[in-house]
Amino acid sequence: MKKVMTIEGMRCGHCTANVEKALCALSGVSDVQVELSAGTASLEAADGVTDEALKKAVDDLGFQVTGIR
């Protein structure tokens, strides 16, 4: 299923690359695209991937997930 995460705290391309790498490392996550200007990450997640797992992967980098839809 397609998900879009709203993320605060990303300031540069290095930030977006770290978010993309962390999300891609999760089993069941694919097609990750992080938009710095919009402050979002779009991805495809398998049924077993929880919003909590997605949020933790980003929060552990020091960014704040403010929404997942």
Coordinates of C-alpha atoms in Angstrom, one line a residue, residues 2 4-6 8-9 11 25 28 30-31 33 35 40 45 49 52 57-58 60 62-69:
K2 CA 1.1 3.5 -0.8
V4 CA 3.1 9.3 2.6
M5 CA 5.0 10.4 5.7
T6 CA 5.3 14.0 6.7
E8 CA 10.0 17.7 10.1
G9 CA 13.7 18.5 10.6
R11 CA 17.5 20.4 6.1
A25 CA 16.3 -1.0 5.2
G28 CA 8.6 -4.9 3.1
S30 CA 10.1 -0.3 -1.4
D31 CA 10.0 2.6 -3.9
Q33 CA 11.1 8.8 -2.6
E35 CA 11.1 15.2 -1.0
T40 CA 7.6 14.1 2.8
A45 CA 4.7 -0.8 2.2
V49 CA 4.7 -3.0 7.8
E52 CA 5.0 2.6 14.2
A57 CA 13.0 4.3 11.6
V58 CA 12.8 8.1 11.0
D60 CA 15.8 7.2 15.4
G62 CA 16.5 12.6 15.0
F63 CA 13.7 13.8 12.7
Q64 CA 10.0 14.0 13.7
V65 CA 7.3 12.2 11.9
T66 CA 4.2 14.4 12.1
G67 CA 1.8 12.3 10.1
I68 CA 1.4 9.1 8.0
R69 CA -1.4 8.7 5.5

